[in-house]
């Protein structure tokens, strides 16, 4: 074998050793960089393999997730996990241009081509410590709450009118006020008639 052939074989071997598909066996998410134990094959498992991710994104892949590992310089003791996927929980059939943030149990925020859908799977959705919370919509703002709605606040105000029992009642607070305010009552003692009610 010539020296050139030997060099080429060593380079090819390093290239082959530089990339590997693995399975995630444990995850340590406590430090500044997430560290993984990955199983490369039945005989090779690597501990403390870092998984750097983009700023602003965080996830903890379930055990059994597929991992794509790169070994710097072909050194199997110096690997980095560049990508993971958990096949059973990965959303499928997204259209081109769509994005979804999801968890293993099916909760998700779906940026579809037709709007944004939040799936909470029957669990709580909480917004903490907002100075002000504003929703701007050009159409109707609808709330469906089978258990009722509760406002723990000092004041509820509206620039428009209020209507209750809207399925069967056409009257609003304004029309009821207009009907009630001019109404007069006789003096219960048989004296003067009281003037228009101005209590509303």
Short mmCIF file of C-alpha atoms in Angstrom, two decimals:
data_model
loop_
_atom_site.label_atom_id
_atom_site.label_comp_id
_atom_site.label_asym_id
_atom_site.label_seq_id
_atom_site.Cartn_x
_atom_site.Cartn_y
_atom_site.Cartn_z
CA UNK A 1 0.00 0.00 0.00
CA UNK A 2 1.40 3.39 -0.95
CA UNK A 3 1.73 6.26 1.51
CA UNK A 4 -0.93 8.16 -0.44
CA UNK A 5 -3.39 5.29 -0.14
CA UNK A 6 -2.71 5.07 3.60
CA UNK A 7 -3.37 8.77 4.07
CA UNK A 8 -6.62 8.56 2.13
CA UNK A 9 -7.79 5.60 4.19
CA UNK A 10 -6.99 7.40 7.45
CA UNK A 11 -8.88 10.49 6.26
CA UNK A 12 -11.86 8.37 5.17
CA UNK A 13 -11.87 6.58 8.53
CA UNK A 14 -11.90 9.92 10.38
CA UNK A 15 -14.75 11.18 8.23
CA UNK A 16 -16.76 8.03 8.97
CA UNK A 17 -16.04 8.38 12.68
CA UNK A 18 -17.05 12.07 12.66
CA UNK A 19 -20.78 11.44 12.22
CA UNK A 20 -23.07 9.09 14.09
CA UNK A 21 -26.70 8.43 14.78
CA UNK A 22 -27.48 7.61 18.40
CA UNK A 23 -30.25 7.16 20.94
CA UNK A 24 -30.66 9.45 23.95
CA UNK A 25 -30.45 7.45 27.18
CA UNK A 26 -30.23 10.19 29.86
CA UNK A 27 -30.30 13.98 29.93
CA UNK A 28 -28.79 16.36 32.49
CA UNK A 29 -30.50 19.73 32.06
CA UNK A 30 -29.14 21.42 35.21
CA UNK A 31 -26.07 23.20 33.88
CA UNK A 32 -25.27 25.99 31.48
CA UNK A 33 -25.16 23.48 28.62
CA UNK A 34 -27.42 20.44 28.45
CA UNK A 35 -25.42 17.22 28.74
CA UNK A 36 -26.56 13.88 27.32
CA UNK A 37 -25.67 10.25 27.50
CA UNK A 38 -26.05 8.79 24.02
CA UNK A 39 -25.92 5.18 22.87
CA UNK A 40 -24.12 4.94 19.55
CA UNK A 41 -24.35 1.15 19.18
CA UNK A 42 -24.74 -1.90 21.46
CA UNK A 43 -21.09 -1.60 22.51
CA UNK A 44 -20.55 2.17 22.60
CA UNK A 45 -22.22 4.67 24.93
CA UNK A 46 -20.92 8.20 25.49
CA UNK A 47 -21.51 10.20 28.68
CA UNK A 48 -21.50 13.98 29.10
CA UNK A 49 -22.04 14.80 25.46
CA UNK A 50 -23.04 18.47 25.18
CA UNK A 51 -26.09 19.55 23.24
CA UNK A 52 -25.88 23.26 22.38
CA UNK A 53 -29.11 24.79 21.07
CA UNK A 54 -30.03 28.15 19.59
CA UNK A 55 -30.52 31.07 21.98
CA UNK A 56 -34.14 31.46 23.06
CA UNK A 57 -35.03 27.79 22.57
CA UNK A 58 -35.05 25.09 25.24
CA UNK A 59 -36.22 21.48 25.30
CA UNK A 60 -35.49 18.24 27.11
CA UNK A 61 -35.74 15.37 24.61
CA UNK A 62 -37.40 12.21 26.00
CA UNK A 63 -35.32 9.11 26.55
CA UNK A 64 -35.28 7.10 23.33
CA UNK A 65 -35.09 10.14 21.07
CA UNK A 66 -32.89 9.92 18.01
CA UNK A 67 -29.78 12.07 18.15
CA UNK A 68 -27.36 13.23 15.47
CA UNK A 69 -23.84 13.43 16.91
CA UNK A 70 -20.77 15.06 15.41
CA UNK A 71 -17.31 14.08 16.73
CA UNK A 72 -14.80 16.86 16.30
CA UNK A 73 -11.81 15.68 14.31
CA UNK A 74 -13.21 12.15 14.33
CA UNK A 75 -12.38 11.87 18.06
CA UNK A 76 -15.14 9.70 19.57
CA UNK A 77 -14.45 11.18 23.02
CA UNK A 78 -15.19 14.71 21.79
CA UNK A 79 -18.76 14.66 20.50
CA UNK A 80 -21.52 17.25 20.24
CA UNK A 81 -25.24 16.54 19.75
CA UNK A 82 -26.46 18.79 16.94
CA UNK A 83 -30.02 17.55 16.57
CA UNK A 84 -32.66 15.36 18.19
CA UNK A 85 -36.10 14.05 17.28
CA UNK A 86 -38.62 12.01 19.26
CA UNK A 87 -40.46 10.18 16.50
CA UNK A 88 -43.61 9.13 18.45
CA UNK A 89 -44.48 12.72 19.46
CA UNK A 90 -43.25 14.65 16.42
CA UNK A 91 -46.15 16.45 14.68
CA UNK A 92 -46.54 15.32 11.11
CA UNK A 93 -47.96 16.66 7.84
CA UNK A 94 -47.24 20.34 8.45
CA UNK A 95 -47.64 22.43 5.32
CA UNK A 96 -44.65 24.29 3.85
CA UNK A 97 -43.92 27.40 5.90
CA UNK A 98 -45.70 26.17 9.05
CA UNK A 99 -44.08 25.82 12.50
CA UNK A 100 -45.11 24.11 15.72
CA UNK A 101 -43.72 24.20 19.25
CA UNK A 102 -44.80 20.99 20.98
CA UNK A 103 -44.33 18.75 24.00
CA UNK A 104 -44.30 14.96 24.36
CA UNK A 105 -47.84 14.91 25.78
CA UNK A 106 -49.40 16.79 22.87
CA UNK A 107 -49.51 20.40 24.07
CA UNK A 108 -48.55 22.75 21.27
CA UNK A 109 -48.50 26.21 19.76
CA UNK A 110 -49.19 25.80 16.07
CA UNK A 111 -48.26 28.59 13.66
CA UNK A 112 -50.36 27.41 10.76
CA UNK A 113 -50.91 29.08 7.41
CA UNK A 114 -54.46 29.90 8.56
CA UNK A 115 -53.74 31.25 12.07
CA UNK A 116 -52.25 30.39 15.45
CA UNK A 117 -53.68 27.50 17.48
CA UNK A 118 -52.80 26.80 21.12
CA UNK A 119 -53.53 23.25 22.30
CA UNK A 120 -53.43 22.98 26.12
CA UNK A 121 -54.71 19.39 26.43
CA UNK A 122 -57.04 20.26 29.31
CA UNK A 123 -54.32 21.89 31.39
CA UNK A 124 -53.89 25.45 32.67
CA UNK A 125 -52.60 28.35 30.59
CA UNK A 126 -51.06 31.04 32.79
CA UNK A 127 -49.60 34.44 31.94
CA UNK A 128 -47.50 35.77 34.84
CA UNK A 129 -46.48 39.28 35.86
CA UNK A 130 -47.72 41.26 32.87
CA UNK A 131 -47.77 45.02 33.47
CA UNK A 132 -50.61 45.28 30.96
CA UNK A 133 -52.24 42.60 28.82
CA UNK A 134 -53.72 43.82 25.54
CA UNK A 135 -55.47 41.84 22.81
CA UNK A 136 -56.03 43.66 19.54
CA UNK A 137 -58.35 41.98 17.08
CA UNK A 138 -60.17 43.35 14.05
CA UNK A 139 -63.07 40.92 14.44
CA UNK A 140 -64.95 39.38 17.36
CA UNK A 141 -63.29 38.38 20.64
CA UNK A 142 -65.08 35.26 21.90
CA UNK A 143 -64.64 33.43 25.21
CA UNK A 144 -66.12 29.96 25.73
CA UNK A 145 -65.86 28.99 29.42
CA UNK A 146 -68.16 26.24 30.63
CA UNK A 147 -67.14 26.83 34.24
CA UNK A 148 -67.86 30.56 34.14
CA UNK A 149 -65.67 33.65 34.05
CA UNK A 150 -64.21 35.43 37.07
CA UNK A 151 -62.60 38.86 37.25
CA UNK A 152 -60.61 39.63 40.41
CA UNK A 153 -60.31 43.36 39.74
CA UNK A 154 -61.34 46.71 41.16
CA UNK A 155 -63.25 47.77 38.04
CA UNK A 156 -64.67 46.30 34.84
CA UNK A 157 -65.29 48.97 32.22
CA UNK A 158 -66.40 49.00 28.62
CA UNK A 159 -66.64 51.66 25.93
CA UNK A 160 -69.63 49.78 24.49
CA UNK A 161 -72.86 48.26 25.75
CA UNK A 162 -73.58 45.06 27.73
CA UNK A 163 -76.13 42.36 26.91
CA UNK A 164 -76.92 39.29 29.01
CA UNK A 165 -78.72 36.10 27.94
CA UNK A 166 -77.93 37.13 24.38
CA UNK A 167 -79.50 33.99 22.93
CA UNK A 168 -82.97 34.97 24.13
CA UNK A 169 -82.71 38.62 25.18
CA UNK A 170 -82.44 41.43 22.66
CA UNK A 171 -82.25 44.19 25.28
CA UNK A 172 -78.96 45.72 26.35
CA UNK A 173 -78.03 47.61 29.50
CA UNK A 174 -78.47 50.85 27.56
CA UNK A 175 -82.02 50.06 26.40
CA UNK A 176 -83.00 48.90 29.90
CA UNK A 177 -81.57 52.08 31.40
CA UNK A 178 -83.46 54.20 28.90
CA UNK A 179 -86.71 52.39 29.79
CA UNK A 180 -86.12 52.52 33.55
CA UNK A 181 -84.84 56.06 34.13
CA UNK A 182 -88.03 57.97 33.03
CA UNK A 183 -90.24 55.65 35.07
CA UNK A 184 -92.09 57.34 38.00
CA UNK A 185 -93.57 55.89 41.17
CA UNK A 186 -96.48 57.05 43.32
CA UNK A 187 -95.74 58.07 46.89
CA UNK A 188 -96.27 54.93 49.00
CA UNK A 189 -97.81 57.22 51.70
CA UNK A 190 -100.41 58.52 49.22
CA UNK A 191 -98.76 61.86 48.74
CA UNK A 192 -96.77 63.31 45.88
CA UNK A 193 -95.69 61.35 42.85
CA UNK A 194 -91.96 60.77 42.85
CA UNK A 195 -89.98 62.06 39.87
CA UNK A 196 -88.02 60.05 37.32
CA UNK A 197 -85.71 57.44 38.68
CA UNK A 198 -82.12 58.65 38.31
CA UNK A 199 -80.41 55.87 40.16
CA UNK A 200 -79.03 54.16 37.04
#
